XYZ file of C-alpha atoms in Angstrom:
246
model
C 8.704 -4.481 16.647
C 5.379 -2.769 18.947
C 3.284 -4.481 20.357
C 0.513 -1.778 21.107
C -1.853 -4.148 22.872
C 0.823 -4.546 25.458
C -0.208 -4.870 28.955
C -4.462 -4.859 27.666
C -6.595 -8.236 29.175
C -8.717 -9.714 25.917
C -11.346 -11.716 26.360
C -12.542 -13.633 23.225
C -15.635 -16.103 22.323
C -15.420 -18.656 20.437
C -12.034 -18.814 21.009
C -11.404 -22.780 19.778
C -11.356 -22.469 15.931
C -11.932 -20.066 12.853
C -12.133 -16.083 13.594
C -12.578 -16.210 17.161
C -9.138 -18.994 17.201
C -7.819 -16.220 14.459
C -8.237 -13.397 16.318
C -7.056 -14.381 19.820
C -3.895 -15.218 18.388
C -3.476 -11.596 16.373
C -4.600 -9.744 19.576
C -1.816 -11.205 21.296
C 1.065 -10.901 18.786
C -0.333 -7.051 19.313
C 0.895 -7.796 22.953
C -2.631 -9.011 24.903
C -3.246 -11.041 27.343
C -5.574 -13.624 26.263
C -8.763 -14.866 27.930
C -10.053 -17.157 25.191
C -13.425 -18.967 26.026
C -14.891 -21.782 24.106
C -16.589 -25.109 24.500
C -13.786 -27.204 23.184
C -10.690 -27.668 25.550
C -8.905 -29.227 22.637
C -8.886 -26.295 21.132
C -8.093 -23.681 23.575
C -5.338 -26.156 24.157
C -4.019 -25.672 20.607
C -4.714 -22.037 20.631
C -2.446 -21.811 23.916
C 0.191 -23.858 21.839
C 0.321 -21.475 19.178
C 0.151 -18.417 21.619
C 3.018 -19.521 22.938
C 4.984 -20.140 20.236
C 4.480 -16.520 19.195
C 5.785 -14.998 22.960
C 2.363 -15.004 24.390
C 0.407 -15.433 27.139
C -3.663 -16.849 27.824
C -5.873 -18.093 30.158
C -8.327 -20.698 28.936
C -11.512 -20.870 30.135
C -13.644 -23.602 29.011
C -16.891 -22.340 29.388
C -20.632 -23.205 27.343
C -21.721 -19.285 27.134
C -25.562 -20.867 27.433
C -24.380 -21.163 31.101
C -25.265 -17.337 31.782
C -24.365 -18.091 35.206
C -20.776 -18.965 34.361
C -20.530 -15.748 32.443
C -21.565 -14.114 35.316
C -18.556 -15.995 37.456
C -15.764 -15.099 34.422
C -16.948 -11.524 35.193
C -16.246 -11.411 38.680
C -13.067 -13.745 38.592
C -12.368 -11.021 36.064
C -12.646 -7.971 38.019
C -10.832 -10.499 41.551
C -8.325 -10.691 39.133
C -7.513 -7.487 36.517
C -9.980 -4.966 37.944
C -10.593 -4.531 33.998
C -11.302 -5.507 31.093
C -9.778 -3.461 27.898
C -10.973 -5.291 24.830
C -14.281 -7.772 24.553
C -14.656 -9.491 20.948
C -18.131 -11.145 20.969
C -17.286 -14.022 17.722
C -18.774 -17.224 19.009
C -22.158 -18.086 17.032
C -23.753 -21.318 15.516
C -25.698 -21.822 12.410
C -27.958 -23.941 13.452
C -30.943 -25.605 11.184
C -31.437 -24.429 7.320
C -34.438 -25.310 6.229
C -37.286 -23.215 6.033
C -38.780 -21.643 8.656
C -41.972 -23.839 8.848
C -39.747 -26.960 9.195
C -37.756 -25.406 12.201
C -38.363 -26.820 15.403
C -38.781 -24.437 18.015
C -35.416 -25.368 20.112
C -33.573 -25.660 17.040
C -34.413 -21.921 17.211
C -34.142 -21.354 20.739
C -30.664 -22.410 20.845
C -29.722 -20.220 18.148
C -31.258 -17.736 19.644
C -29.040 -18.603 23.464
C -25.818 -18.648 21.714
C -25.787 -15.859 19.233
C -28.117 -13.580 20.857
C -28.957 -13.762 24.899
C -25.517 -15.301 25.314
C -23.798 -11.775 24.230
C -26.763 -9.859 26.255
C -25.032 -11.611 29.601
C -21.851 -11.154 28.207
C -22.722 -6.964 28.158
C -24.421 -7.240 31.280
C -21.475 -8.690 33.203
C -18.672 -6.917 31.394
C -19.545 -3.364 31.043
C -18.561 -2.166 34.419
C -15.091 -4.094 33.759
C -15.081 -2.388 30.356
C -15.453 0.797 31.640
C -12.685 0.650 33.784
C -10.759 0.732 31.193
C -8.650 3.448 29.475
C -9.960 2.854 25.950
C -12.569 0.231 26.827
C -13.091 -1.502 23.496
C -15.838 -4.026 22.248
C -16.270 -5.966 18.599
C -19.669 -8.237 17.948
C -18.981 -10.543 14.602
C -21.968 -10.048 12.711
C -22.849 -11.130 9.300
C -24.518 -10.240 5.754
C -27.150 -12.488 6.935
C -28.576 -10.403 9.098
C -29.566 -7.280 6.492
C -30.370 -9.768 3.303
C -32.787 -11.621 5.795
C -31.135 -14.917 3.999
C -33.835 -17.499 3.925
C -33.139 -20.844 4.921
C -31.197 -19.924 7.717
C -33.866 -17.703 9.077
C -32.600 -18.449 13.188
C -29.310 -17.862 12.163
C -30.132 -14.882 10.089
C -32.674 -13.056 12.956
C -30.168 -13.641 15.206
C -27.338 -11.652 13.894
C -30.189 -8.876 13.422
C -30.672 -9.060 16.877
C -27.008 -9.025 17.548
C -26.536 -5.900 15.815
C -29.172 -3.933 17.390
C -28.070 -4.830 20.814
C -24.420 -3.509 20.349
C -26.021 -0.409 18.503
C -28.713 0.135 21.520
C -25.578 0.282 23.234
C -22.953 1.729 21.336
C -25.454 4.856 22.380
C -25.569 4.427 25.690
C -21.989 4.141 26.407
C -21.538 7.264 23.617
C -20.319 9.656 26.264
C -17.713 6.755 28.074
C -14.278 6.155 27.099
C -15.537 2.190 25.699
C -16.368 2.045 21.922
C -18.428 -0.773 20.776
C -19.173 -1.899 17.188
C -19.508 -4.656 14.498
C -17.538 -6.487 12.341
C -19.053 -8.240 9.110
C -16.442 -11.046 7.496
C -18.354 -11.897 5.248
C -17.551 -16.010 3.316
C -14.386 -17.370 4.993
C -12.547 -20.575 4.699
C -14.383 -21.643 8.327
C -16.157 -24.773 9.307
C -19.216 -23.053 10.017
C -18.762 -21.981 5.906
C -18.287 -25.456 4.992
C -21.626 -26.611 6.317
C -23.117 -23.895 4.890
C -21.940 -24.201 1.392
C -20.068 -27.678 1.214
C -19.963 -27.799 -2.747
C -17.962 -24.270 -2.634
C -14.243 -24.376 -3.457
C -12.590 -22.553 0.136
C -8.968 -21.559 -1.613
C -11.558 -19.084 -3.446
C -12.340 -17.525 0.341
C -9.575 -15.296 2.675
C -8.899 -17.176 6.131
C -9.599 -16.235 9.340
C -6.344 -15.146 10.080
C -6.565 -12.735 6.986
C -9.834 -11.092 8.507
C -8.607 -11.023 12.498
C -5.876 -8.938 10.975
C -8.791 -5.829 10.131
C -10.573 -6.768 13.828
C -7.296 -5.885 15.939
C -7.150 -2.369 15.272
C -11.213 -2.093 16.296
C -9.440 -3.321 19.470
C -6.863 -0.163 19.413
C -6.637 1.995 22.213
C -6.725 4.711 19.431
C -9.768 3.446 17.417
C -12.363 6.391 17.979
C -15.764 4.759 15.864
C -18.595 3.428 17.776
C -21.831 1.805 16.330
C -20.157 1.472 13.362
C -20.141 -1.501 11.169
C -17.057 -2.808 9.637
C -17.323 -4.361 6.085
C -14.606 -6.525 5.264
C -15.734 -7.078 2.083
C -15.328 -3.845 0.753
C -12.466 -2.589 3.248
C -14.844 -0.025 4.650
C -16.378 1.748 7.724
C -20.513 2.008 7.596
C -22.427 3.550 9.687
C -26.142 2.487 9.668
C -28.781 4.435 8.302
C -33.117 4.234 8.278
C -34.571 2.688 5.512
C -35.369 4.785 3.269
C-alpha cells in the first residue's frame, strides 16, 4: 500500500466532524501527519482514535477560529516544530441563520463572516510562509454552491462563501509563480449535520457521505497536483475555471 503523502504535514480545520473529520482521516491514510483543528475536544479525540486505528498520527489543536491570535500562535508553533506546512484544508464553516435578510441581526451576520471569511484570511496570512517552505504546498478551501447561486434565506452563508472564493482566487493569483497551489472544492449536498439542519425533511440516505467526498479532496493535496485557482465540483466530478460574467 502506497503512502503518497508520507512525511507531509496537513492542517485541517473543522476536523471534529463531517467533511473535515473524513478528510483528516483520508489524508492520514495517505500518509500525512494531521494537525487537526476544531472547537470540540471530544470530536478531536474521536478523530485521533480513528486515525490511530489506521496506523496514522495526529496533533490535536482545540481552537476557536475566531481567535485570530490563536491562529497566529498555531503558525508559530508549526514553524518551531516542523519549519513548514505542506497542506492546508480550510473546511471549518458555520451555516448561520436561515431567515430573510431583514430578519437577521447584525451580530448573527458578523458571526458567520468571522468563521467563514476572517478566520480563513488569518489562516492564509499565518500559514503562507510555512506553505512556501514546502516543496509542494497545497491549499484547498471548502466552498458551496450557495456562493454563486446567491441562495435566499441563507444570505450570510452565501455571502461568506462568495467572499471566501474571491479570497482564495486572489491568493492563487498572487502565488501562481510559486510552488504553492490554491484551489476550491464544492462538495454539494452531503450527509452532514449542517445539511440536516438546513434541510430537516430530507432523507439523508439519498446523499453521499463525507467519506465519499473526502476521497476527492485528497488528490488536490498531493505534490503532483498542478492546477491552481480552480474550482472542483464534486457533483459533476469536474474541475472548473472561473469565468467573468457574460
